[in-house]
Short mmCIF file of C-alpha atoms and ligand atoms in Angstrom, two decimals:
data_model
loop_
_atom_site.label_atom_id
_atom_site.label_comp_id
_atom_site.label_asym_id
_atom_site.label_seq_id
_atom_site.Cartn_x
_atom_site.Cartn_y
_atom_site.Cartn_z
CA MET A 1071 3.18 16.55 -16.18
CA ILE A 1072 5.14 16.78 -12.76
CA PHE A 1073 3.54 19.07 -9.77
CA GLN A 1074 6.20 20.47 -7.12
CA THR A 1075 5.30 21.33 -3.97
CA ASP A 1076 4.04 24.60 -4.48
CA GLN A 1077 2.03 23.83 -6.73
CA ILE A 1078 -0.77 21.34 -5.18
CA SER A 1079 -3.80 24.29 -5.64
CA LEU A 1080 -2.99 23.16 -9.25
CA ALA A 1081 -2.99 19.57 -8.41
CA ALA A 1082 -6.32 19.74 -6.46
CA GLN A 1083 -8.30 21.15 -9.30
CA LEU A 1084 -7.00 18.88 -11.69
CA ILE A 1085 -9.41 16.27 -8.69
CA ILE A 1086 -11.75 18.21 -8.71
CA ASN A 1087 -12.30 18.45 -12.50
CA GLY A 1088 -12.68 14.50 -12.74
CA GLU A 1089 -9.01 13.50 -13.17
CA ILE A 1090 -6.29 11.10 -12.08
CA VAL A 1091 -3.38 12.86 -9.86
CA ALA A 1092 -0.36 10.69 -8.26
CA PHE A 1093 0.99 12.32 -5.07
CA PRO A 1094 3.19 11.22 -2.33
CA THR A 1095 2.38 9.74 1.39
CA GLU A 1096 4.98 8.71 3.84
CA THR A 1097 4.22 4.78 2.54
CA VAL A 1098 4.27 5.03 -1.10
CA TYR A 1099 3.10 6.88 -3.39
CA GLY A 1100 -0.61 6.76 -4.25
CA LEU A 1101 -2.69 7.25 -7.41
CA GLY A 1102 -6.23 9.74 -5.57
CA ALA A 1103 -9.45 11.10 -7.09
CA SER A 1104 -12.24 12.95 -5.30
CA ILE A 1105 -14.05 10.24 -3.41
CA PHE A 1106 -17.02 11.13 -5.06
CA GLN A 1107 -16.31 11.13 -8.30
CA PRO A 1108 -17.21 7.53 -9.49
CA ASP A 1109 -16.19 8.34 -13.40
CA ALA A 1110 -13.39 9.63 -11.60
CA ILE A 1111 -12.37 6.65 -9.67
CA ILE A 1112 -13.35 4.40 -12.59
CA LYS A 1113 -10.13 6.31 -14.15
CA ILE A 1114 -7.88 4.34 -11.25
CA PHE A 1115 -9.30 0.86 -11.98
CA LEU A 1116 -8.37 1.37 -15.70
CA ALA A 1117 -5.20 3.31 -15.66
CA LYS A 1118 -3.99 0.23 -13.73
CA GLY A 1119 -5.77 -2.48 -14.56
CA ARG A 1120 -6.98 -3.03 -11.27
CA ARG A 1121 -9.10 -5.72 -10.16
CA HIS A 1122 -13.00 -4.05 -9.71
CA ASP A 1123 -13.45 -6.52 -6.51
CA ASN A 1124 -10.78 -4.68 -4.74
CA PRO A 1125 -11.46 -1.72 -2.64
CA LEU A 1126 -9.74 1.59 -2.49
CA ILE A 1127 -8.46 3.19 1.29
CA ALA A 1128 -9.93 6.54 1.47
CA HIS A 1129 -7.99 9.57 2.72
CA ILE A 1130 -8.96 12.28 4.94
CA SER A 1131 -7.12 15.08 6.25
CA ASN A 1132 -8.94 15.62 9.19
CA PHE A 1133 -12.23 14.34 11.32
CA GLU A 1134 -14.92 16.04 10.11
CA GLN A 1135 -13.91 14.05 6.58
CA LEU A 1136 -15.20 11.00 8.13
CA LYS A 1137 -18.31 11.61 8.87
CA GLN A 1138 -19.11 12.09 4.68
CA ILE A 1139 -18.34 8.17 4.52
CA ALA A 1140 -17.95 6.92 8.18
CA SER A 1141 -21.48 5.17 9.75
CA GLU A 1142 -20.93 5.66 13.18
CA PRO A 1143 -16.75 3.95 14.01
CA PRO A 1144 -16.95 1.99 17.12
CA SER A 1145 -14.91 3.90 20.17
CA GLN A 1146 -11.85 1.08 19.01
CA PHE A 1147 -11.33 3.52 15.96
CA PHE A 1148 -10.50 7.02 18.02
CA GLN A 1149 -8.88 5.04 20.32
CA LEU A 1150 -6.33 4.00 17.68
CA ALA A 1151 -7.08 6.89 15.48
CA LYS A 1152 -5.92 9.47 18.68
CA TYR A 1153 -2.48 7.37 18.60
CA PHE A 1154 -1.71 6.56 15.12
CA PHE A 1155 -3.73 9.01 13.30
CA PRO A 1156 -2.27 10.53 11.19
CA GLY A 1157 0.10 7.75 10.18
CA PRO A 1158 0.37 4.59 8.25
CA LEU A 1159 -2.79 2.85 9.45
CA THR A 1160 -5.66 2.29 7.54
CA ILE A 1161 -8.89 0.72 9.52
CA ILE A 1162 -11.87 -0.74 7.67
CA LEU A 1163 -15.76 1.20 9.15
CA SER A 1164 -18.65 0.61 7.93
CA LYS A 1165 -19.16 3.22 4.63
CA LYS A 1166 -22.29 5.51 4.06
CA GLU A 1167 -24.68 5.55 1.63
CA SER A 1168 -22.79 8.96 0.44
CA VAL A 1169 -19.56 6.45 -1.05
CA PRO A 1170 -20.17 5.22 -4.93
CA ASN A 1171 -20.19 1.07 -4.87
CA ILE A 1172 -17.40 1.27 -7.01
CA ALA A 1173 -15.14 3.16 -4.50
CA SER A 1174 -15.30 0.16 -2.00
CA ALA A 1175 -16.23 -2.96 -4.89
CA ASN A 1176 -19.06 -3.38 -3.64
CA LEU A 1177 -18.62 -4.06 0.27
CA PRO A 1178 -20.41 -2.14 2.88
CA THR A 1179 -17.42 -1.09 4.74
CA ILE A 1180 -14.21 1.38 3.58
CA GLY A 1181 -10.93 2.01 5.05
CA ILE A 1182 -10.23 5.22 6.48
CA ARG A 1183 -6.41 6.51 6.58
CA MET A 1184 -5.14 9.63 7.11
CA PRO A 1185 -1.48 10.41 5.73
CA ALA A 1186 1.29 11.45 7.97
CA HIS A 1187 2.98 12.90 5.19
CA PRO A 1188 2.31 16.79 4.71
CA VAL A 1189 2.07 16.71 0.67
CA ALA A 1190 -1.09 14.41 1.49
CA LYS A 1191 -2.37 16.35 3.86
CA ALA A 1192 -2.07 19.64 1.85
CA LEU A 1193 -3.74 18.73 -1.01
CA ILE A 1194 -6.74 16.77 0.85
CA ASP A 1195 -6.88 19.73 2.41
CA ALA A 1196 -7.14 21.16 -1.06
CA VAL A 1197 -9.55 19.23 -2.70
CA GLY A 1198 -12.14 19.91 0.19
CA HIS A 1199 -12.47 15.75 0.81
CA PRO A 1200 -11.54 12.53 1.13
CA LEU A 1201 -9.31 11.11 -1.55
CA VAL A 1202 -9.78 7.37 -2.74
CA ALA A 1203 -6.25 5.94 -3.36
CA PRO A 1204 -4.59 2.68 -4.13
CA SER A 1205 -0.47 2.72 -4.25
CA ALA A 1206 0.68 4.56 -7.83
CA ASN A 1207 2.03 0.83 -9.93
CA LEU A 1208 0.12 -1.22 -12.15
CA SER A 1209 -1.57 -3.64 -10.42
CA GLY A 1210 0.67 -6.57 -9.34
CA LYS A 1211 3.97 -4.90 -9.85
CA PRO A 1212 6.13 -3.42 -7.66
CA SER A 1213 4.77 -0.34 -5.57
CA SER A 1214 5.99 3.30 -6.40
CA THR A 1215 8.47 5.56 -3.74
CA THR A 1216 9.09 8.53 -6.38
CA ALA A 1217 7.83 10.82 -8.08
CA LEU A 1218 9.88 9.09 -11.42
CA HIS A 1219 8.75 5.41 -10.81
CA VAL A 1220 5.04 6.71 -10.85
CA MET A 1221 5.94 8.32 -13.52
CA GLN A 1222 7.43 5.22 -15.37
CA ASP A 1223 4.41 3.45 -14.86
CA PHE A 1224 2.00 5.62 -16.33
CA GLY A 1225 4.00 8.43 -17.64
CA ASP A 1226 1.39 10.87 -19.20
CA LYS A 1227 -1.93 8.45 -19.21
CA ILE A 1228 -2.95 10.29 -15.58
CA GLY A 1229 -3.45 14.38 -14.79
CA GLY A 1230 -0.28 14.13 -12.64
CA VAL A 1231 2.39 13.41 -10.07
CA ILE A 1232 2.85 15.48 -7.50
CA ASP A 1233 6.81 15.57 -6.32
CA GLY A 1234 7.34 15.20 -2.68
CA GLY A 1235 10.83 13.19 -2.18
CA ALA A 1236 11.25 9.18 -1.67
CA SER A 1237 8.53 7.86 0.25
CA PHE A 1238 10.37 7.72 3.96
CA LEU A 1239 8.89 4.51 5.02
CA GLY A 1240 8.44 2.43 1.65
CA ILE A 1241 5.66 0.11 2.77
CA GLU A 1242 1.97 0.50 2.92
CA SER A 1243 0.15 1.24 5.63
CA THR A 1244 -0.99 -1.41 8.17
CA VAL A 1245 -4.63 -2.92 7.23
CA ILE A 1246 -7.26 -3.56 10.45
CA VAL A 1247 -10.87 -4.43 10.74
CA LEU A 1248 -11.70 -3.78 14.77
CA ASN A 1249 -15.50 -6.07 14.08
CA PRO A 1250 -15.89 -8.77 14.72
CA GLN A 1251 -11.84 -8.89 16.64
CA PRO A 1252 -9.49 -7.08 15.39
CA THR A 1253 -7.71 -8.05 12.96
CA ILE A 1254 -4.87 -7.36 11.31
CA LEU A 1255 -5.80 -8.22 6.91
CA ARG A 1256 -2.20 -6.48 5.87
CA PRO A 1257 0.83 -5.94 7.70
CA GLY A 1258 2.43 -2.51 7.89
CA SER A 1259 4.85 -0.33 9.94
CA ILE A 1260 1.83 -0.37 12.77
CA THR A 1261 3.45 -3.95 13.73
CA LYS A 1262 0.50 -6.30 16.12
CA GLU A 1263 2.17 -5.37 19.43
CA ALA A 1264 1.72 -1.51 18.74
CA LEU A 1265 -2.09 -1.50 18.60
CA GLU A 1266 -2.39 -4.45 20.73
CA SER A 1267 -0.56 -2.53 23.41
CA VAL A 1268 -2.35 0.46 22.69
CA LEU A 1269 -6.41 -1.32 22.55
CA LYS A 1270 -5.20 -3.38 25.19
CA GLU A 1271 -6.57 -6.59 22.75
CA PRO A 1272 -5.22 -9.02 21.80
CA PHE A 1273 -5.05 -8.98 17.29
CA PHE A 1274 -5.04 -11.09 15.09
CA TYR A 1275 -3.97 -11.98 11.57
CA ALA A 1276 -6.17 -12.78 8.75
CA ASN A 1277 -5.99 -16.63 6.89
CA GLU A 1278 -5.14 -14.59 3.43
CA ASN A 1279 -6.40 -18.67 2.01
CA CYS A 1280 -9.86 -18.35 1.89
CA GLU A 1281 -12.33 -17.99 -0.60
CA ARG A 1282 -13.63 -14.89 0.51
CA PRO A 1283 -10.35 -13.17 2.00
CA LEU A 1284 -12.11 -10.38 4.45
CA CYS A 1285 -9.08 -7.61 2.80
CA PRO A 1286 -10.26 -8.92 -1.08
CA GLY A 1287 -6.77 -7.46 -2.57
CA THR A 1288 -4.47 -10.04 -0.89
CA LYS A 1289 -5.96 -12.87 -2.71
CA TYR A 1290 -3.36 -11.33 -5.74
CA ARG A 1291 -0.06 -11.87 -6.56
CA HIS A 1292 1.42 -9.26 -5.20
CA TYR A 1293 4.95 -6.90 -5.58
CA ALA A 1294 6.62 -8.43 -7.97
CA PRO A 1295 9.53 -7.25 -10.10
CA ASN A 1296 10.12 -9.15 -14.22
CA ALA A 1297 12.54 -10.96 -12.13
CA LYS A 1298 12.45 -13.80 -10.00
CA VAL A 1299 12.63 -13.48 -6.40
CA LYS A 1300 14.59 -15.82 -4.10
CA LEU A 1301 14.66 -15.51 0.01
CA PHE A 1302 18.05 -17.53 1.71
CA TYR A 1303 17.85 -17.25 5.42
CA GLU A 1304 21.26 -19.26 6.33
CA LYS A 1305 23.70 -16.94 5.72
CA SER A 1306 26.00 -20.55 3.97
CA THR A 1307 23.12 -21.38 1.52
CA PHE A 1308 22.69 -17.86 0.51
CA GLU A 1309 26.12 -17.11 -0.89
CA LYS A 1310 26.55 -20.80 -1.89
CA TYR A 1311 23.68 -19.77 -4.56
CA GLN A 1312 25.06 -17.32 -5.98
CA ASN A 1313 27.01 -18.11 -9.82
CA SER A 1314 28.11 -15.97 -12.62
CA ARG A 1315 26.24 -18.25 -14.81
CA LYS A 1316 23.24 -16.01 -13.75
CA LYS A 1317 22.56 -12.32 -14.03
CA GLN A 1318 21.72 -12.30 -9.97
CA PHE A 1319 20.78 -8.97 -8.10
CA ILE A 1320 22.58 -9.52 -4.84
CA LEU A 1321 20.22 -7.96 -1.76
CA ASN A 1322 22.97 -8.77 1.12
CA ASN A 1323 21.28 -5.86 3.94
CA LEU A 1324 17.94 -5.45 2.80
CA GLU A 1325 16.12 -2.04 4.77
CA PRO A 1326 11.80 -1.90 3.93
CA LYS A 1327 12.33 1.68 2.90
CA ASN A 1328 14.53 0.20 -0.62
CA LEU A 1329 12.60 -2.65 -1.38
CA TYR A 1330 10.55 -1.53 -4.25
CA SER A 1331 12.90 0.84 -5.89
CA LEU A 1332 15.77 -1.67 -5.91
CA PHE A 1333 12.75 -4.28 -7.13
CA ARG A 1334 11.77 -1.65 -9.84
CA GLN A 1335 16.10 -1.16 -10.49
CA ALA A 1336 16.91 -4.86 -10.90
CA ASP A 1337 14.00 -4.99 -13.72
CA ALA A 1338 15.21 -1.78 -14.94
CA GLU A 1339 18.74 -3.44 -15.18
CA ASN A 1340 17.32 -7.07 -16.48
CA TYR A 1341 18.03 -9.34 -13.46
CA GLU A 1342 16.90 -12.43 -14.18
CA GLU A 1343 16.99 -12.85 -10.67
CA ILE A 1344 17.03 -10.82 -7.00
CA VAL A 1345 18.20 -13.48 -4.22
CA ILE A 1346 18.45 -11.59 -0.43
CA HIS A 1347 19.67 -12.57 2.63
CA CYS A 1348 16.49 -12.96 5.37
CA HIS A 1349 18.33 -11.92 8.41
CA ASP A 1350 16.99 -11.69 11.74
CA ALA A 1351 16.04 -8.20 11.58
CA ILE A 1352 14.33 -8.42 8.66
CA GLN A 1353 12.65 -11.88 9.52
CA LYS A 1354 11.33 -9.94 12.57
CA ASN A 1355 9.80 -7.35 10.14
CA GLN A 1356 6.53 -8.80 9.39
CA ALA A 1357 5.61 -6.46 7.16
CA LEU A 1358 8.47 -6.40 5.00
CA MET A 1359 8.39 -10.32 4.76
CA ASN A 1360 4.58 -10.18 4.32
CA ARG A 1361 6.32 -8.83 1.35
CA LEU A 1362 8.63 -10.77 0.26
CA LEU A 1363 7.16 -13.82 0.50
CA LYS A 1364 4.25 -12.46 -1.97
CA ALA A 1365 6.91 -11.26 -4.47
CA SER A 1366 8.48 -14.16 -4.52
CA SER A 1367 5.54 -16.77 -4.87
CA PHE A 1368 5.19 -17.61 -7.97
CA ASP A 1369 1.52 -18.95 -7.72
CA GLU A 1370 -1.19 -17.08 -9.72
CA TRP A 1371 -2.24 -14.82 -6.68
O1 TXA B 1592 -0.29 2.62 2.30
C1 TXA B 1592 -1.01 2.72 1.69
O2 TXA B 1592 -2.02 1.96 2.63
C2 TXA B 1592 -1.49 2.40 0.29
C3 TXA B 1592 -1.06 4.58 0.87
C4 TXA B 1592 -1.21 5.22 -1.05
O3 TXA B 1592 -2.11 4.92 0.58
N1 TXA B 1592 -2.60 2.75 -0.58
C5 TXA B 1592 -2.93 1.50 -0.79
O4 TXA B 1592 -3.62 1.11 -1.40
O5 TXA B 1592 -2.10 0.43 -0.24
P1 TXA B 1592 -3.80 -0.49 -2.44
O6 TXA B 1592 -5.33 0.00 -2.75
O7 TXA B 1592 -2.80 -0.57 -2.79
O8 TXA B 1592 -4.12 -1.08 -1.45
C6 TXA B 1592 -4.71 -1.86 -0.39
C7 TXA B 1592 -5.19 -2.89 0.33
C8 TXA B 1592 -5.77 -4.01 -0.81
O9 TXA B 1592 -5.64 -4.78 -0.58
C9 TXA B 1592 -7.71 -3.64 -0.41
O10 TXA B 1592 -7.95 -4.88 -0.63
C10 TXA B 1592 -7.27 -3.58 0.87
O11 TXA B 1592 -6.82 -2.78 1.26
N2 TXA B 1592 -9.01 -3.03 1.23
C11 TXA B 1592 -9.25 -1.29 1.16
N3 TXA B 1592 -10.83 -1.36 1.56
C12 TXA B 1592 -11.03 -2.66 1.70
C13 TXA B 1592 -12.16 -2.87 2.12
N4 TXA B 1592 -13.52 -2.56 2.76
N5 TXA B 1592 -12.10 -4.10 3.45
C14 TXA B 1592 -11.06 -5.01 2.89
N6 TXA B 1592 -9.82 -4.69 2.60
C15 TXA B 1592 -10.26 -3.46 2.33
MG1 MG B 1593 -1.47 -1.83 -3.78
#
């Protein structure tokens, strides 16, 4: 079922009734459920094929809702929230008892994000409390940046999707933790430099290769199309690699907002390989490089 943006109250009612509904955000589409309904949250894990040790992000539309789910945010949270909320930033805080363990994968924490997309805000407002929402894609596959992508992955296995057009950033939020030191768990459009300039403290990048990474999702293979992703840093080797024996989807000038729809297009058209030139601007984009490196890794995460 596809809802139009004048049908948000219908979508909200489904969520209140314990269904799961996908909705647009400025980063990617999310697959939402009421944070206070464990039976609905289970449906998200089942629909995505998501591991139960991978926690969900809580999406809020105002600071009153924060009090329902997070306990004693440190002052740094408010400094960052004042500047970056609503927007593509997720901050991990201690959770309150009210948040079911299934939402946080039994961690004592919960990720907090206030999306900037007006449809996401209107939906959370209409439900009246926070929604948990992972990216609305099958686990391990490219995220969805349109309602059509969501329908292709889930069809009628979910309550529906609200069509808010294409997500304008196209890469998931930056995920950070503040204690014991400010750390980026997943890079996104809000950069390390932007975070440091607001907090006036250094941020570190989390080590993903340890046995118990701070961000559980980072240990799994992610964002990967069926086609093999090949990255080239030099234009000459990129050009030399292109040949007619393989069915190659050639990306010369990739933009972050198109990444996932191009991956999906390559799969829909049965390409064998996606061949990407990582020119300087791409290499400087930490978030985009993070997704490309994961998509191109053949190790099982
Ligand atoms: O832009 C986004 O963040 C999108 C939109 C829909 O808001 N959501 C999203 O959610 O990307 P998801 O579930 O696909 O990715 C969330 C990542 C996962 O790697 C998860 O392990 C990590 O954030 N995460 C969530 N809660 C966490 C927590 N309490 N502690 C550490 N990592 C957490
Ligand atoms: Mg995801």
